[in-house]
GROMACS .gro file of C-alpha atoms in nm:
model
  215
    1UNK     CA    1   0.967  -1.972  -0.656
    2UNK     CA    2   1.262  -1.912  -0.891
    3UNK     CA    3   1.143  -2.099  -1.198
    4UNK     CA    4   0.767  -2.062  -1.173
    5UNK     CA    5   0.667  -1.753  -0.977
    6UNK     CA    6   0.961  -1.529  -1.069
    7UNK     CA    7   0.967  -1.628  -1.436
    8UNK     CA    8   0.592  -1.565  -1.459
    9UNK     CA    9   0.623  -1.223  -1.291
   10UNK     CA   10   0.905  -1.123  -1.523
   11UNK     CA   11   0.721  -1.230  -1.837
   12UNK     CA   12   0.375  -1.096  -1.761
   13UNK     CA   13   0.416  -0.818  -1.505
   14UNK     CA   14   0.761  -0.669  -1.451
   15UNK     CA   15   0.816  -0.607  -1.822
   16UNK     CA   16   0.470  -0.458  -1.877
   17UNK     CA   17   0.510  -0.085  -1.960
   18UNK     CA   18   0.241   0.026  -1.711
   19UNK     CA   19   0.376  -0.174  -1.418
   20UNK     CA   20   0.420   0.047  -1.109
   21UNK     CA   21   0.769   0.194  -1.070
   22UNK     CA   22   0.891   0.446  -0.811
   23UNK     CA   23   1.238   0.598  -0.826
   24UNK     CA   24   1.342   0.332  -1.078
   25UNK     CA   25   1.228   0.054  -0.844
   26UNK     CA   26   0.950  -0.192  -0.913
   27UNK     CA   27   0.677  -0.210  -0.649
   28UNK     CA   28   0.516  -0.536  -0.534
   29UNK     CA   29   0.266  -0.593  -0.254
   30UNK     CA   30   0.196  -0.927  -0.085
   31UNK     CA   31  -0.146  -1.017   0.051
   32UNK     CA   32  -0.136  -1.268   0.336
   33UNK     CA   33   0.231  -1.218   0.427
   34UNK     CA   34   0.191  -1.449   0.728
   35UNK     CA   35   0.200  -1.744   0.486
   36UNK     CA   36   0.552  -1.663   0.369
   37UNK     CA   37   0.740  -1.820   0.661
   38UNK     CA   38   0.534  -2.134   0.617
   39UNK     CA   39   0.622  -2.148   0.248
   40UNK     CA   40   0.994  -2.076   0.284
   41UNK     CA   41   1.061  -2.243   0.619
   42UNK     CA   42   1.166  -1.939   0.819
   43UNK     CA   43   1.224  -1.563   0.797
   44UNK     CA   44   1.573  -1.609   0.655
   45UNK     CA   45   1.436  -1.824   0.377
   46UNK     CA   46   1.192  -1.552   0.281
   47UNK     CA   47   1.466  -1.287   0.292
   48UNK     CA   48   1.691  -1.494   0.066
   49UNK     CA   49   1.409  -1.539  -0.184
   50UNK     CA   50   1.348  -1.165  -0.198
   51UNK     CA   51   1.720  -1.096  -0.231
   52UNK     CA   52   1.724  -1.333  -0.531
   53UNK     CA   53   1.427  -1.147  -0.682
   54UNK     CA   54   1.589  -0.809  -0.622
   55UNK     CA   55   1.913  -0.919  -0.790
   56UNK     CA   56   1.730  -1.052  -1.096
   57UNK     CA   57   1.536  -0.726  -1.130
   58UNK     CA   58   1.863  -0.533  -1.128
   59UNK     CA   59   2.059  -0.769  -1.353
   60UNK     CA   60   1.794  -0.852  -1.612
   61UNK     CA   61   1.575  -0.542  -1.625
   62UNK     CA   62   1.811  -0.263  -1.523
   63UNK     CA   63   1.601  -0.136  -1.232
   64UNK     CA   64   1.755  -0.023  -0.904
   65UNK     CA   65   1.571  -0.300  -0.722
   66UNK     CA   66   1.222  -0.388  -0.606
   67UNK     CA   67   1.018  -0.240  -0.319
   68UNK     CA   68   0.840  -0.527  -0.146
   69UNK     CA   69   0.539  -0.438   0.067
   70UNK     CA   70   0.312  -0.642   0.292
   71UNK     CA   71  -0.059  -0.580   0.318
   72UNK     CA   72  -0.098  -0.559   0.695
   73UNK     CA   73  -0.303  -0.334   0.925
   74UNK     CA   74  -0.124  -0.455   1.238
   75UNK     CA   75   0.036  -0.200   1.467
   76UNK     CA   76   0.189  -0.469   1.688
   77UNK     CA   77   0.567  -0.417   1.701
   78UNK     CA   78   0.636  -0.792   1.712
   79UNK     CA   79   0.432  -0.854   1.398
   80UNK     CA   80   0.601  -0.564   1.222
   81UNK     CA   81   0.943  -0.694   1.327
   82UNK     CA   82   0.861  -1.033   1.179
   83UNK     CA   83   0.782  -0.873   0.845
   84UNK     CA   84   1.100  -0.664   0.853
   85UNK     CA   85   1.309  -0.972   0.929
   86UNK     CA   86   1.169  -1.135   0.617
   87UNK     CA   87   1.315  -0.856   0.405
   88UNK     CA   88   0.990  -0.666   0.352
   89UNK     CA   89   1.043  -0.293   0.299
   90UNK     CA   90   0.705  -0.149   0.399
   91UNK     CA   91   0.352  -0.221   0.517
   92UNK     CA   92   0.020  -0.079   0.406
   93UNK     CA   93  -0.331  -0.164   0.519
   94UNK     CA   94  -0.596  -0.347   0.318
   95UNK     CA   95  -0.851  -0.116   0.478
   96UNK     CA   96  -0.979  -0.004   0.818
   97UNK     CA   97  -1.300  -0.208   0.834
   98UNK     CA   98  -1.660  -0.095   0.870
   99UNK     CA   99  -1.563   0.210   1.076
  100UNK     CA  100  -1.305   0.309   0.816
  101UNK     CA  101  -1.540   0.575   0.682
  102UNK     CA  102  -1.445   0.792   0.983
  103UNK     CA  103  -1.154   1.033   0.947
  104UNK     CA  104  -1.056   0.967   1.309
  105UNK     CA  105  -1.033   0.590   1.249
  106UNK     CA  106  -0.803   0.642   0.950
  107UNK     CA  107  -0.584   0.886   1.137
  108UNK     CA  108  -0.563   0.681   1.460
  109UNK     CA  109  -0.473   0.357   1.281
  110UNK     CA  110  -0.208   0.520   1.064
  111UNK     CA  111  -0.063   0.702   1.365
  112UNK     CA  112  -0.049   0.379   1.566
  113UNK     CA  113   0.131   0.194   1.288
  114UNK     CA  114   0.381   0.478   1.261
  115UNK     CA  115   0.429   0.508   1.637
  116UNK     CA  116   0.489   0.136   1.698
  117UNK     CA  117   0.676   0.058   1.380
  118UNK     CA  118   0.859   0.364   1.253
  119UNK     CA  119   1.194   0.229   1.381
  120UNK     CA  120   1.115  -0.118   1.246
  121UNK     CA  121   0.953  -0.093   0.903
  122UNK     CA  122   0.817   0.181   0.681
  123UNK     CA  123   0.445   0.252   0.696
  124UNK     CA  124   0.268   0.364   0.379
  125UNK     CA  125  -0.034   0.566   0.500
  126UNK     CA  126  -0.353   0.399   0.377
  127UNK     CA  127  -0.678   0.586   0.315
  128UNK     CA  128  -1.001   0.387   0.357
  129UNK     CA  129  -1.349   0.515   0.275
  130UNK     CA  130  -1.533   0.237   0.459
  131UNK     CA  131  -1.658  -0.118   0.405
  132UNK     CA  132  -2.008  -0.104   0.263
  133UNK     CA  133  -2.031  -0.467   0.148
  134UNK     CA  134  -2.401  -0.459   0.067
  135UNK     CA  135  -2.329  -0.637  -0.263
  136UNK     CA  136  -2.210  -0.942  -0.074
  137UNK     CA  137  -2.365  -0.930   0.274
  138UNK     CA  138  -2.692  -0.741   0.196
  139UNK     CA  139  -2.630  -0.501   0.486
  140UNK     CA  140  -2.554  -0.136   0.421
  141UNK     CA  141  -2.267   0.042   0.596
  142UNK     CA  142  -2.176   0.411   0.590
  143UNK     CA  143  -1.925   0.551   0.343
  144UNK     CA  144  -1.687   0.838   0.403
  145UNK     CA  145  -1.810   1.184   0.311
  146UNK     CA  146  -1.608   1.389   0.063
  147UNK     CA  147  -1.544   1.643   0.340
  148UNK     CA  148  -1.400   1.372   0.569
  149UNK     CA  149  -1.189   1.242   0.284
  150UNK     CA  150  -1.040   1.587   0.229
  151UNK     CA  151  -0.975   1.614   0.604
  152UNK     CA  152  -0.800   1.275   0.612
  153UNK     CA  153  -0.591   1.340   0.303
  154UNK     CA  154  -0.485   1.676   0.439
  155UNK     CA  155  -0.379   1.509   0.765
  156UNK     CA  156  -0.184   1.245   0.575
  157UNK     CA  157  -0.010   1.509   0.363
  158UNK     CA  158   0.075   1.750   0.644
  159UNK     CA  159   0.109   1.519   0.950
  160UNK     CA  160   0.175   1.157   0.854
  161UNK     CA  161   0.415   1.187   0.560
  162UNK     CA  162   0.647   1.450   0.715
  163UNK     CA  163   0.715   1.215   1.009
  164UNK     CA  164   0.940   0.995   0.800
  165UNK     CA  165   1.312   1.044   0.841
  166UNK     CA  166   1.451   0.973   0.497
  167UNK     CA  167   1.794   0.824   0.455
  168UNK     CA  168   1.994   0.730   0.148
  169UNK     CA  169   1.771   0.584  -0.123
  170UNK     CA  170   1.449   0.619   0.079
  171UNK     CA  171   1.319   0.911  -0.125
  172UNK     CA  172   1.030   0.700  -0.255
  173UNK     CA  173   0.867   0.709   0.089
  174UNK     CA  174   0.797   1.080   0.113
  175UNK     CA  175   0.496   1.101  -0.120
  176UNK     CA  176   0.371   0.741  -0.122
  177UNK     CA  177   0.008   0.696  -0.010
  178UNK     CA  178  -0.212   0.389  -0.061
  179UNK     CA  179  -0.581   0.411  -0.151
  180UNK     CA  180  -0.761   0.114   0.004
  181UNK     CA  181  -0.887  -0.121  -0.274
  182UNK     CA  182  -1.014   0.188  -0.447
  183UNK     CA  183  -1.228   0.014  -0.712
  184UNK     CA  184  -1.373  -0.269  -0.500
  185UNK     CA  185  -1.748  -0.237  -0.535
  186UNK     CA  186  -1.820  -0.575  -0.371
  187UNK     CA  187  -1.667  -0.455  -0.045
  188UNK     CA  188  -1.774  -0.098  -0.084
  189UNK     CA  189  -1.432   0.062  -0.069
  190UNK     CA  190  -1.467   0.229  -0.405
  191UNK     CA  191  -1.348   0.579  -0.485
  192UNK     CA  192  -1.432   0.563  -0.854
  193UNK     CA  193  -1.707   0.795  -0.985
  194UNK     CA  194  -2.052   0.671  -0.879
  195UNK     CA  195  -2.399   0.787  -0.787
  196UNK     CA  196  -2.290   0.831  -0.426
  197UNK     CA  197  -2.049   1.122  -0.455
  198UNK     CA  198  -1.995   1.163  -0.827
  199UNK     CA  199  -1.633   1.260  -0.883
  200UNK     CA  200  -1.606   1.392  -0.525
  201UNK     CA  201  -1.345   1.145  -0.402
  202UNK     CA  202  -1.121   1.194  -0.704
  203UNK     CA  203  -1.162   1.570  -0.691
  204UNK     CA  204  -1.051   1.559  -0.326
  205UNK     CA  205  -0.737   1.364  -0.423
  206UNK     CA  206  -0.660   1.616  -0.696
  207UNK     CA  207  -0.717   1.907  -0.466
  208UNK     CA  208  -0.498   1.783  -0.180
  209UNK     CA  209  -0.217   1.616  -0.372
  210UNK     CA  210  -0.193   1.695  -0.742
  211UNK     CA  211  -0.235   2.070  -0.717
  212UNK     CA  212   0.029   2.080  -0.446
  213UNK     CA  213   0.272   1.894  -0.673
  214UNK     CA  214   0.191   2.093  -0.988
  215UNK     CA  215   0.208   2.437  -0.830
   0.00000   0.00000   0.00000
């Protein structure tokens, strides 16, 4: 981990000018976090590895640390506690499945994660537009309408984000939203311009978030 993974990350990712940084902290997300305990032996082993990584980021690159997230859609408090015990700072979903095109599914799943885990680990609200994996499975599934996307984003902005009680250096949490694999055409979770809705998805994002920040 120290001499292969970390050195590789530092050389090819963490020093890249466009790498994601929030509040002078690097951001890293882990897919398949359930494998970590197996790799490091136990939760404490994972935590110690992340503490090592955080210290190197501060000492060598001058950042204030690294925000480590887990890709997990679980709302089970025991599962969320396990992630927190490993030193993970936040969870976000990969997506909300084939019914993820519904505004109610997005809202209910985000609310459940917040309700069951808000005292355990931070939840980054995740927007999904569906799972139309016709490119892989040859079966077509619905995609979210632009109107439903606007409705979901508005709910995230006005209901989900304000629920967080920020303390100390937690300022990064207040405006952080994940867009579920937003350019994944194989799984049909794309928000990029296409023949389906044109620029509709991106216009909705700009309308709900960017204009609010600018003005």
